[in-house]
Amino acid sequence: MKNKKEVTKSLFRKVDIVELGCAYIAVFFTETFICYMKNLHLNLAQREIAEQIISHKVLIELLLSLLVVVFYYQFLVRKKTEIFCRILVGDTMREMTVQYLKDSMKILGSTFLVCVLVKFVFMLDLRGSYYLLCLFMLFILISSSQVHRYEKF
């Protein structure tokens, strides 16, 4: 169990965790569903629709990934006053950035694990999920540099 001091250090609240988790799940499970569609035995009309969706897989995933990018942007804008106040009280920017990275990676990791388990059960290709994981990890590292932006209000 976390101690009270560690819980209060997080910039993420329960609502933020749920929102971000839902955004990650939307991206990962859409990718999983598209992989699943490749393995289905469909009639001709259904196959044509499935092929259209599969041919636009990258575009669909990028648009859904934009949900995550928008969430992080809005999250950091909403938290700028809290970041500034924490610095005034004595928190260091390094501590806040590390905690932000840890919390973001925990949320990403848990949703990724759920997706991998589903893919493992249905014996689907895992490469797409790993690409998304790398993309999101890169984005989290880039967005963590934006925490410093609100050091001076």
PDB file of N, CA and C in Angstrom, residues 7-101:
ATOM      1  N   VAL A   7       1.115   9.230  -2.613  1.00  0.00           N
ATOM      2  CA  VAL A   7      -0.129   9.398  -3.357  1.00  0.00           C
ATOM      3  C   VAL A   7      -0.347  10.864  -3.724  1.00  0.00           C
ATOM      4  N   THR A   8      -0.057  11.765  -2.797  1.00  0.00           N
ATOM      5  CA  THR A   8      -0.298  13.172  -3.070  1.00  0.00           C
ATOM      6  C   THR A   8       0.727  13.770  -4.021  1.00  0.00           C
ATOM      7  N   LYS A   9       1.862  13.113  -4.245  1.00  0.00           N
ATOM      8  CA  LYS A   9       2.876  13.646  -5.141  1.00  0.00           C
ATOM      9  C   LYS A   9       2.498  13.483  -6.603  1.00  0.00           C
ATOM     10  N   SER A  10       1.604  12.602  -6.905  1.00  0.00           N
ATOM     11  CA  SER A  10       1.229  12.351  -8.290  1.00  0.00           C
ATOM     12  C   SER A  10       0.401  13.503  -8.847  1.00  0.00           C
ATOM     13  N   LEU A  11       0.693  13.864 -10.063  1.00  0.00           N
ATOM     14  CA  LEU A  11      -0.130  14.860 -10.751  1.00  0.00           C
ATOM     15  C   LEU A  11      -1.438  14.245 -11.245  1.00  0.00           C
ATOM     16  N   PHE A  12      -1.452  12.931 -11.390  1.00  0.00           N
ATOM     17  CA  PHE A  12      -2.629  12.233 -11.895  1.00  0.00           C
ATOM     18  C   PHE A  12      -3.632  11.994 -10.774  1.00  0.00           C
ATOM     19  N   ARG A  13      -4.878  12.286 -11.038  1.00  0.00           N
ATOM     20  CA  ARG A  13      -5.974  11.953 -10.141  1.00  0.00           C
ATOM     21  C   ARG A  13      -6.684  10.732 -10.714  1.00  0.00           C
ATOM     22  N   LYS A  14      -7.590  10.148  -9.951  1.00  0.00           N
ATOM     23  CA  LYS A  14      -8.286   8.937 -10.419  1.00  0.00           C
ATOM     24  C   LYS A  14      -8.996   9.169 -11.743  1.00  0.00           C
ATOM     25  N   VAL A  15      -9.613  10.325 -11.901  1.00  0.00           N
ATOM     26  CA  VAL A  15     -10.317  10.635 -13.150  1.00  0.00           C
ATOM     27  C   VAL A  15      -9.339  10.695 -14.316  1.00  0.00           C
ATOM     28  N   ASP A  16      -8.166  11.271 -14.089  1.00  0.00           N
ATOM     29  CA  ASP A  16      -7.155  11.356 -15.138  1.00  0.00           C
ATOM     30  C   ASP A  16      -6.649   9.975 -15.527  1.00  0.00           C
ATOM     31  N   ILE A  17      -6.470   9.119 -14.537  1.00  0.00           N
ATOM     32  CA  ILE A  17      -6.003   7.758 -14.805  1.00  0.00           C
ATOM     33  C   ILE A  17      -7.030   6.999 -15.632  1.00  0.00           C
ATOM     34  N   VAL A  18      -8.299   7.137 -15.284  1.00  0.00           N
ATOM     35  CA  VAL A  18      -9.359   6.454 -16.036  1.00  0.00           C
ATOM     36  C   VAL A  18      -9.434   6.995 -17.463  1.00  0.00           C
ATOM     37  N   GLU A  19      -9.381   8.310 -17.623  1.00  0.00           N
ATOM     38  CA  GLU A  19      -9.431   8.907 -18.965  1.00  0.00           C
ATOM     39  C   GLU A  19      -8.276   8.427 -19.832  1.00  0.00           C
ATOM     40  N   LEU A  20      -7.071   8.486 -19.292  1.00  0.00           N
ATOM     41  CA  LEU A  20      -5.905   8.076 -20.058  1.00  0.00           C
ATOM     42  C   LEU A  20      -5.935   6.585 -20.350  1.00  0.00           C
ATOM     43  N   GLY A  21      -6.343   5.796 -19.364  1.00  0.00           N
ATOM     44  CA  GLY A  21      -6.472   4.356 -19.585  1.00  0.00           C
ATOM     45  C   GLY A  21      -7.465   4.034 -20.680  1.00  0.00           C
ATOM     46  N   CYS A  22      -8.587   4.737 -20.710  1.00  0.00           N
ATOM     47  CA  CYS A  22      -9.588   4.523 -21.769  1.00  0.00           C
ATOM     48  C   CYS A  22      -9.047   4.919 -23.137  1.00  0.00           C
ATOM     49  N   ALA A  23      -8.270   5.987 -23.180  1.00  0.00           N
ATOM     50  CA  ALA A  23      -7.675   6.408 -24.460  1.00  0.00           C
ATOM     51  C   ALA A  23      -6.688   5.352 -24.955  1.00  0.00           C
ATOM     52  N   TYR A  24      -5.843   4.839 -24.055  1.00  0.00           N
ATOM     53  CA  TYR A  24      -4.910   3.779 -24.447  1.00  0.00           C
ATOM     54  C   TYR A  24      -5.655   2.519 -24.873  1.00  0.00           C
ATOM     55  N   ILE A  25      -6.677   2.162 -24.124  1.00  0.00           N
ATOM     56  CA  ILE A  25      -7.449   0.960 -24.465  1.00  0.00           C
ATOM     57  C   ILE A  25      -8.102   1.111 -25.832  1.00  0.00           C
ATOM     58  N   ALA A  26      -8.617   2.293 -26.131  1.00  0.00           N
ATOM     59  CA  ALA A  26      -9.224   2.525 -27.444  1.00  0.00           C
ATOM     60  C   ALA A  26      -8.211   2.274 -28.555  1.00  0.00           C
ATOM     61  N   VAL A  27      -7.002   2.751 -28.376  1.00  0.00           N
ATOM     62  CA  VAL A  27      -5.980   2.566 -29.414  1.00  0.00           C
ATOM     63  C   VAL A  27      -5.554   1.103 -29.506  1.00  0.00           C
ATOM     64  N   PHE A  28      -5.200   0.506 -28.378  1.00  0.00           N
ATOM     65  CA  PHE A  28      -4.701  -0.869 -28.395  1.00  0.00           C
ATOM     66  C   PHE A  28      -5.765  -1.864 -28.852  1.00  0.00           C
ATOM     67  N   PHE A  29      -6.999  -1.701 -28.391  1.00  0.00           N
ATOM     68  CA  PHE A  29      -8.009  -2.679 -28.760  1.00  0.00           C
ATOM     69  C   PHE A  29      -8.539  -2.474 -30.173  1.00  0.00           C
ATOM     70  N   THR A  30      -8.448  -1.273 -30.699  1.00  0.00           N
ATOM     71  CA  THR A  30      -8.776  -1.079 -32.106  1.00  0.00           C
ATOM     72  C   THR A  30      -7.746  -1.805 -32.959  1.00  0.00           C
ATOM     73  N   GLU A  31      -6.489  -1.677 -32.594  1.00  0.00           N
ATOM     74  CA  GLU A  31      -5.430  -2.388 -33.311  1.00  0.00           C
ATOM     75  C   GLU A  31      -5.621  -3.893 -33.182  1.00  0.00           C
ATOM     76  N   THR A  32      -5.998  -4.358 -32.011  1.00  0.00           N
ATOM     77  CA  THR A  32      -6.254  -5.778 -31.786  1.00  0.00           C
ATOM     78  C   THR A  32      -7.439  -6.258 -32.623  1.00  0.00           C
ATOM     79  N   PHE A  33      -8.498  -5.460 -32.665  1.00  0.00           N
ATOM     80  CA  PHE A  33      -9.677  -5.833 -33.442  1.00  0.00           C
ATOM     81  C   PHE A  33      -9.359  -5.912 -34.932  1.00  0.00           C
ATOM     82  N   ILE A  34      -8.552  -4.992 -35.417  1.00  0.00           N
ATOM     83  CA  ILE A  34      -8.187  -5.024 -36.834  1.00  0.00           C
ATOM     84  C   ILE A  34      -7.344  -6.265 -37.129  1.00  0.00           C
ATOM     85  N   CYS A  35      -6.444  -6.638 -36.224  1.00  0.00           N
ATOM     86  CA  CYS A  35      -5.677  -7.880 -36.389  1.00  0.00           C
ATOM     87  C   CYS A  35      -6.598  -9.094 -36.376  1.00  0.00           C
ATOM     88  N   TYR A  36      -7.594  -9.054 -35.509  1.00  0.00           N
ATOM     89  CA  TYR A  36      -8.560 -10.152 -35.418  1.00  0.00           C
ATOM     90  C   TYR A  36      -9.377 -10.270 -36.705  1.00  0.00           C
ATOM     91  N   MET A  37      -9.704  -9.129 -37.303  1.00  0.00           N
ATOM     92  CA  MET A  37     -10.483  -9.139 -38.548  1.00  0.00           C
ATOM     93  C   MET A  37      -9.738  -9.840 -39.676  1.00  0.00           C
ATOM     94  N   LYS A  38      -8.415  -9.774 -39.664  1.00  0.00           N
ATOM     95  CA  LYS A  38      -7.620 -10.434 -40.701  1.00  0.00           C
ATOM     96  C   LYS A  38      -7.796 -11.942 -40.664  1.00  0.00           C
ATOM     97  N   ASN A  39      -8.052 -12.501 -39.476  1.00  0.00           N
ATOM     98  CA  ASN A  39      -8.140 -13.944 -39.299  1.00  0.00           C
ATOM     99  C   ASN A  39      -9.554 -14.505 -39.447  1.00  0.00           C
ATOM    100  N   LEU A  40     -10.538 -13.631 -39.572  1.00  0.00           N
ATOM    101  CA  LEU A  40     -11.920 -14.097 -39.673  1.00  0.00           C
ATOM    102  C   LEU A  40     -12.222 -14.638 -41.067  1.00  0.00           C
ATOM    103  N   HIS A  41     -13.113 -15.603 -41.096  1.00  0.00           N
ATOM    104  CA  HIS A  41     -13.604 -16.132 -42.367  1.00  0.00           C
ATOM    105  C   HIS A  41     -14.946 -15.474 -42.632  1.00  0.00           C
ATOM    106  N   LEU A  42     -14.949 -14.516 -43.545  1.00  0.00           N
ATOM    107  CA  LEU A  42     -16.135 -13.710 -43.818  1.00  0.00           C
ATOM    108  C   LEU A  42     -16.639 -13.977 -45.226  1.00  0.00           C
ATOM    109  N   ASN A  43     -17.911 -13.641 -45.443  1.00  0.00           N
ATOM    110  CA  ASN A  43     -18.429 -13.746 -46.805  1.00  0.00           C
ATOM    111  C   ASN A  43     -17.868 -12.593 -47.637  1.00  0.00           C
ATOM    112  N   LEU A  44     -18.197 -12.547 -48.912  1.00  0.00           N
ATOM    113  CA  LEU A  44     -17.584 -11.593 -49.835  1.00  0.00           C
ATOM    114  C   LEU A  44     -17.837 -10.137 -49.445  1.00  0.00           C
ATOM    115  N   ALA A  45     -19.077  -9.789 -49.116  1.00  0.00           N
ATOM    116  CA  ALA A  45     -19.405  -8.402 -48.770  1.00  0.00           C
ATOM    117  C   ALA A  45     -18.702  -7.986 -47.479  1.00  0.00           C
ATOM    118  N   GLN A  46     -18.714  -8.868 -46.498  1.00  0.00           N
ATOM    119  CA  GLN A  46     -18.052  -8.555 -45.240  1.00  0.00           C
ATOM    120  C   GLN A  46     -16.538  -8.456 -45.424  1.00  0.00           C
ATOM    121  N   ARG A  47     -15.979  -9.311 -46.278  1.00  0.00           N
ATOM    122  CA  ARG A  47     -14.542  -9.283 -46.529  1.00  0.00           C
ATOM    123  C   ARG A  47     -14.119  -7.967 -47.172  1.00  0.00           C
ATOM    124  N   GLU A  48     -14.943  -7.429 -48.084  1.00  0.00           N
ATOM    125  CA  GLU A  48     -14.620  -6.160 -48.740  1.00  0.00           C
ATOM    126  C   GLU A  48     -14.593  -5.010 -47.717  1.00  0.00           C
ATOM    127  N   ILE A  49     -15.554  -5.005 -46.822  1.00  0.00           N
ATOM    128  CA  ILE A  49     -15.578  -3.982 -45.772  1.00  0.00           C
ATOM    129  C   ILE A  49     -14.356  -4.137 -44.863  1.00  0.00           C
ATOM    130  N   ALA A  50     -14.057  -5.367 -44.481  1.00  0.00           N
ATOM    131  CA  ALA A  50     -12.908  -5.629 -43.612  1.00  0.00           C
ATOM    132  C   ALA A  50     -11.608  -5.209 -44.296  1.00  0.00           C
ATOM    133  N   GLU A  51     -11.482  -5.472 -45.583  1.00  0.00           N
ATOM    134  CA  GLU A  51     -10.261  -5.083 -46.305  1.00  0.00           C
ATOM    135  C   GLU A  51     -10.116  -3.570 -46.376  1.00  0.00           C
ATOM    136  N   GLN A  52     -11.224  -2.850 -46.490  1.00  0.00           N
ATOM    137  CA  GLN A  52     -11.158  -1.390 -46.484  1.00  0.00           C
ATOM    138  C   GLN A  52     -10.655  -0.877 -45.128  1.00  0.00           C
ATOM    139  N   ILE A  53     -11.167  -1.466 -44.070  1.00  0.00           N
ATOM    140  CA  ILE A  53     -10.728  -1.067 -42.728  1.00  0.00           C
ATOM    141  C   ILE A  53      -9.261  -1.434 -42.531  1.00  0.00           C
ATOM    142  N   ILE A  54      -8.873  -2.627 -42.939  1.00  0.00           N
ATOM    143  CA  ILE A  54      -7.495  -3.082 -42.773  1.00  0.00           C
ATOM    144  C   ILE A  54      -6.541  -2.218 -43.589  1.00  0.00           C
ATOM    145  N   SER A  55      -6.965  -1.794 -44.775  1.00  0.00           N
ATOM    146  CA  SER A  55      -6.084  -0.964 -45.605  1.00  0.00           C
ATOM    147  C   SER A  55      -5.851   0.422 -44.993  1.00  0.00           C
ATOM    148  N   HIS A  56      -6.754   0.870 -44.141  1.00  0.00           N
ATOM    149  CA  HIS A  56      -6.612   2.168 -43.480  1.00  0.00           C
ATOM    150  C   HIS A  56      -6.185   2.033 -42.024  1.00  0.00           C
ATOM    151  N   LYS A  57      -5.605   0.893 -41.676  1.00  0.00           N
ATOM    152  CA  LYS A  57      -5.227   0.596 -40.295  1.00  0.00           C
ATOM    153  C   LYS A  57      -4.298   1.660 -39.714  1.00  0.00           C
ATOM    154  N   VAL A  58      -3.277   2.043 -40.437  1.00  0.00           N
ATOM    155  CA  VAL A  58      -2.299   3.004 -39.926  1.00  0.00           C
ATOM    156  C   VAL A  58      -2.960   4.352 -39.663  1.00  0.00           C
ATOM    157  N   LEU A  59      -3.806   4.787 -40.584  1.00  0.00           N
ATOM    158  CA  LEU A  59      -4.499   6.060 -40.415  1.00  0.00           C
ATOM    159  C   LEU A  59      -5.429   6.028 -39.201  1.00  0.00           C
ATOM    160  N   ILE A  60      -6.153   4.937 -39.058  1.00  0.00           N
ATOM    161  CA  ILE A  60      -7.061   4.787 -37.914  1.00  0.00           C
ATOM    162  C   ILE A  60      -6.276   4.827 -36.603  1.00  0.00           C
ATOM    163  N   GLU A  61      -5.158   4.117 -36.549  1.00  0.00           N
ATOM    164  CA  GLU A  61      -4.354   4.088 -35.326  1.00  0.00           C
ATOM    165  C   GLU A  61      -3.742   5.450 -35.024  1.00  0.00           C
ATOM    166  N   LEU A  62      -3.308   6.155 -36.056  1.00  0.00           N
ATOM    167  CA  LEU A  62      -2.755   7.489 -35.825  1.00  0.00           C
ATOM    168  C   LEU A  62      -3.813   8.463 -35.320  1.00  0.00           C
ATOM    169  N   LEU A  63      -5.010   8.382 -35.867  1.00  0.00           N
ATOM    170  CA  LEU A  63      -6.087   9.262 -35.407  1.00  0.00           C
ATOM    171  C   LEU A  63      -6.471   8.958 -33.961  1.00  0.00           C
ATOM    172  N   LEU A  64      -6.514   7.680 -33.625  1.00  0.00           N
ATOM    173  CA  LEU A  64      -6.819   7.327 -32.237  1.00  0.00           C
ATOM    174  C   LEU A  64      -5.668   7.694 -31.300  1.00  0.00           C
ATOM    175  N   SER A  65      -4.441   7.602 -31.791  1.00  0.00           N
ATOM    176  CA  SER A  65      -3.291   8.014 -30.984  1.00  0.00           C
ATOM    177  C   SER A  65      -3.333   9.506 -30.703  1.00  0.00           C
ATOM    178  N   LEU A  66      -3.964  10.227 -31.590  1.00  0.00           N
ATOM    179  CA  LEU A  66      -4.128  11.661 -31.381  1.00  0.00           C
ATOM    180  C   LEU A  66      -4.953  11.942 -30.122  1.00  0.00           C
ATOM    181  N   LEU A  67      -5.867  11.023 -29.783  1.00  0.00           N
ATOM    182  CA  LEU A  67      -6.618  11.142 -28.523  1.00  0.00           C
ATOM    183  C   LEU A  67      -5.678  11.202 -27.328  1.00  0.00           C
ATOM    184  N   VAL A  68      -4.676  10.364 -27.333  1.00  0.00           N
ATOM    185  CA  VAL A  68      -3.719  10.325 -26.231  1.00  0.00           C
ATOM    186  C   VAL A  68      -2.905  11.613 -26.192  1.00  0.00           C
ATOM    187  N   VAL A  69      -2.482  12.081 -27.358  1.00  0.00           N
ATOM    188  CA  VAL A  69      -1.707  13.322 -27.431  1.00  0.00           C
ATOM    189  C   VAL A  69      -2.528  14.494 -26.899  1.00  0.00           C
ATOM    190  N   VAL A  70      -3.779  14.569 -27.306  1.00  0.00           N
ATOM    191  CA  VAL A  70      -4.655  15.644 -26.840  1.00  0.00           C
ATOM    192  C   VAL A  70      -4.869  15.541 -25.336  1.00  0.00           C
ATOM    193  N   PHE A  71      -5.028  14.324 -24.824  1.00  0.00           N
ATOM    194  CA  PHE A  71      -5.196  14.162 -23.375  1.00  0.00           C
ATOM    195  C   PHE A  71      -3.994  14.717 -22.634  1.00  0.00           C
ATOM    196  N   TYR A  72      -2.788  14.333 -23.048  1.00  0.00           N
ATOM    197  CA  TYR A  72      -1.586  14.805 -22.361  1.00  0.00           C
ATOM    198  C   TYR A  72      -1.462  16.322 -22.434  1.00  0.00           C
ATOM    199  N   TYR A  73      -1.764  16.890 -23.576  1.00  0.00           N
ATOM    200  CA  TYR A  73      -1.692  18.344 -23.705  1.00  0.00           C
ATOM    201  C   TYR A  73      -2.671  19.014 -22.740  1.00  0.00           C
ATOM    202  N   GLN A  74      -3.920  18.566 -22.757  1.00  0.00           N
ATOM    203  CA  GLN A  74      -4.917  19.150 -21.866  1.00  0.00           C
ATOM    204  C   GLN A  74      -4.562  18.912 -20.401  1.00  0.00           C
ATOM    205  N   PHE A  75      -4.029  17.753 -20.110  1.00  0.00           N
ATOM    206  CA  PHE A  75      -3.639  17.418 -18.741  1.00  0.00           C
ATOM    207  C   PHE A  75      -2.585  18.387 -18.222  1.00  0.00           C
ATOM    208  N   LEU A  76      -1.547  18.611 -19.023  1.00  0.00           N
ATOM    209  CA  LEU A  76      -0.479  19.504 -18.579  1.00  0.00           C
ATOM    210  C   LEU A  76      -0.950  20.949 -18.484  1.00  0.00           C
ATOM    211  N   VAL A  77      -1.844  21.364 -19.362  1.00  0.00           N
ATOM    212  CA  VAL A  77      -2.382  22.727 -19.278  1.00  0.00           C
ATOM    213  C   VAL A  77      -3.218  22.876 -18.013  1.00  0.00           C
ATOM    214  N   ARG A  78      -4.018  21.862 -17.685  1.00  0.00           N
ATOM    215  CA  ARG A  78      -4.834  21.920 -16.470  1.00  0.00           C
ATOM    216  C   ARG A  78      -3.988  21.921 -15.211  1.00  0.00           C
ATOM    217  N   LYS A  79      -2.824  21.294 -15.267  1.00  0.00           N
ATOM    218  CA  LYS A  79      -1.993  21.121 -14.073  1.00  0.00           C
ATOM    219  C   LYS A  79      -0.932  22.202 -13.906  1.00  0.00           C
ATOM    220  N   LYS A  80      -0.904  23.208 -14.785  1.00  0.00           N
ATOM    221  CA  LYS A  80       0.175  24.198 -14.706  1.00  0.00           C
ATOM    222  C   LYS A  80       0.168  24.951 -13.374  1.00  0.00           C
ATOM    223  N   THR A  81      -0.998  25.278 -12.842  1.00  0.00           N
ATOM    224  CA  THR A  81      -1.060  25.976 -11.556  1.00  0.00           C
ATOM    225  C   THR A  81      -0.570  25.063 -10.437  1.00  0.00           C
ATOM    226  N   GLU A  82      -0.962  23.797 -10.480  1.00  0.00           N
ATOM    227  CA  GLU A  82      -0.519  22.859  -9.452  1.00  0.00           C
ATOM    228  C   GLU A  82       0.994  22.671  -9.505  1.00  0.00           C
ATOM    229  N   ILE A  83       1.569  22.595 -10.690  1.00  0.00           N
ATOM    230  CA  ILE A  83       3.018  22.453 -10.825  1.00  0.00           C
ATOM    231  C   ILE A  83       3.718  23.670 -10.231  1.00  0.00           C
ATOM    232  N   PHE A  84       3.226  24.860 -10.562  1.00  0.00           N
ATOM    233  CA  PHE A  84       3.825  26.088 -10.051  1.00  0.00           C
ATOM    234  C   PHE A  84       3.734  26.147  -8.524  1.00  0.00           C
ATOM    235  N   CYS A  85       2.581  25.796  -7.994  1.00  0.00           N
ATOM    236  CA  CYS A  85       2.390  25.829  -6.533  1.00  0.00           C
ATOM    237  C   CYS A  85       3.269  24.802  -5.829  1.00  0.00           C
ATOM    238  N   ARG A  86       3.450  23.646  -6.415  1.00  0.00           N
ATOM    239  CA  ARG A  86       4.302  22.630  -5.804  1.00  0.00           C
ATOM    240  C   ARG A  86       5.755  23.093  -5.749  1.00  0.00           C
ATOM    241  N   ILE A  87       6.176  23.826  -6.757  1.00  0.00           N
ATOM    242  CA  ILE A  87       7.536  24.349  -6.748  1.00  0.00           C
ATOM    243  C   ILE A  87       7.679  25.379  -5.633  1.00  0.00           C
ATOM    244  N   LEU A  88       6.648  26.207  -5.459  1.00  0.00           N
ATOM    245  CA  LEU A  88       6.682  27.202  -4.383  1.00  0.00           C
ATOM    246  C   LEU A  88       6.757  26.546  -3.009  1.00  0.00           C
ATOM    247  N   VAL A  89       6.096  25.400  -2.859  1.00  0.00           N
ATOM    248  CA  VAL A  89       6.053  24.720  -1.569  1.00  0.00           C
ATOM    249  C   VAL A  89       7.345  23.940  -1.295  1.00  0.00           C
ATOM    250  N   GLY A  90       8.096  23.629  -2.346  1.00  0.00           N
ATOM    251  CA  GLY A  90       9.368  22.964  -2.105  1.00  0.00           C
ATOM    252  C   GLY A  90       9.620  21.715  -2.930  1.00  0.00           C
ATOM    253  N   ASP A  91       8.674  21.268  -3.717  1.00  0.00           N
ATOM    254  CA  ASP A  91       8.927  20.135  -4.602  1.00  0.00           C
ATOM    255  C   ASP A  91       9.919  20.560  -5.677  1.00  0.00           C
ATOM    256  N   THR A  92      10.726  19.626  -6.108  1.00  0.00           N
ATOM    257  CA  THR A  92      11.659  19.946  -7.180  1.00  0.00           C
ATOM    258  C   THR A  92      11.065  19.518  -8.512  1.00  0.00           C
ATOM    259  N   MET A  93      11.507  20.171  -9.555  1.00  0.00           N
ATOM    260  CA  MET A  93      11.022  19.845 -10.894  1.00  0.00           C
ATOM    261  C   MET A  93      11.416  18.419 -11.270  1.00  0.00           C
ATOM    262  N   ARG A  94      12.577  17.992 -10.813  1.00  0.00           N
ATOM    263  CA  ARG A  94      13.042  16.637 -11.115  1.00  0.00           C
ATOM    264  C   ARG A  94      12.106  15.603 -10.495  1.00  0.00           C
ATOM    265  N   GLU A  95      11.724  15.810  -9.233  1.00  0.00           N
ATOM    266  CA  GLU A  95      10.810  14.872  -8.559  1.00  0.00           C
ATOM    267  C   GLU A  95       9.473  14.790  -9.283  1.00  0.00           C
ATOM    268  N   MET A  96       8.939  15.940  -9.666  1.00  0.00           N
ATOM    269  CA  MET A  96       7.645  15.949 -10.359  1.00  0.00           C
ATOM    270  C   MET A  96       7.737  15.266 -11.720  1.00  0.00           C
ATOM    271  N   THR A  97       8.831  15.507 -12.432  1.00  0.00           N
ATOM    272  CA  THR A  97       8.997  14.904 -13.752  1.00  0.00           C
ATOM    273  C   THR A  97       9.147  13.393 -13.645  1.00  0.00           C
ATOM    274  N   VAL A  98       9.928  12.935 -12.678  1.00  0.00           N
ATOM    275  CA  VAL A  98      10.113  11.491 -12.480  1.00  0.00           C
ATOM    276  C   VAL A  98       8.792  10.835 -12.097  1.00  0.00           C
ATOM    277  N   GLN A  99       8.039  11.465 -11.203  1.00  0.00           N
ATOM    278  CA  GLN A  99       6.743  10.916 -10.800  1.00  0.00           C
ATOM    279  C   GLN A  99       5.774  10.887 -11.985  1.00  0.00           C
ATOM    280  N   TYR A 100       5.788  11.932 -12.799  1.00  0.00           N
ATOM    281  CA  TYR A 100       4.961  11.997 -14.013  1.00  0.00           C
ATOM    282  C   TYR A 100       5.316  10.855 -14.962  1.00  0.00           C
ATOM    283  N   LEU A 101       6.617  10.625 -15.159  1.00  0.00           N
ATOM    284  CA  LEU A 101       7.059   9.531 -16.022  1.00  0.00           C
ATOM    285  C   LEU A 101       6.620   8.178 -15.470  1.00  0.00           C
TER     286      LEU A 101
END
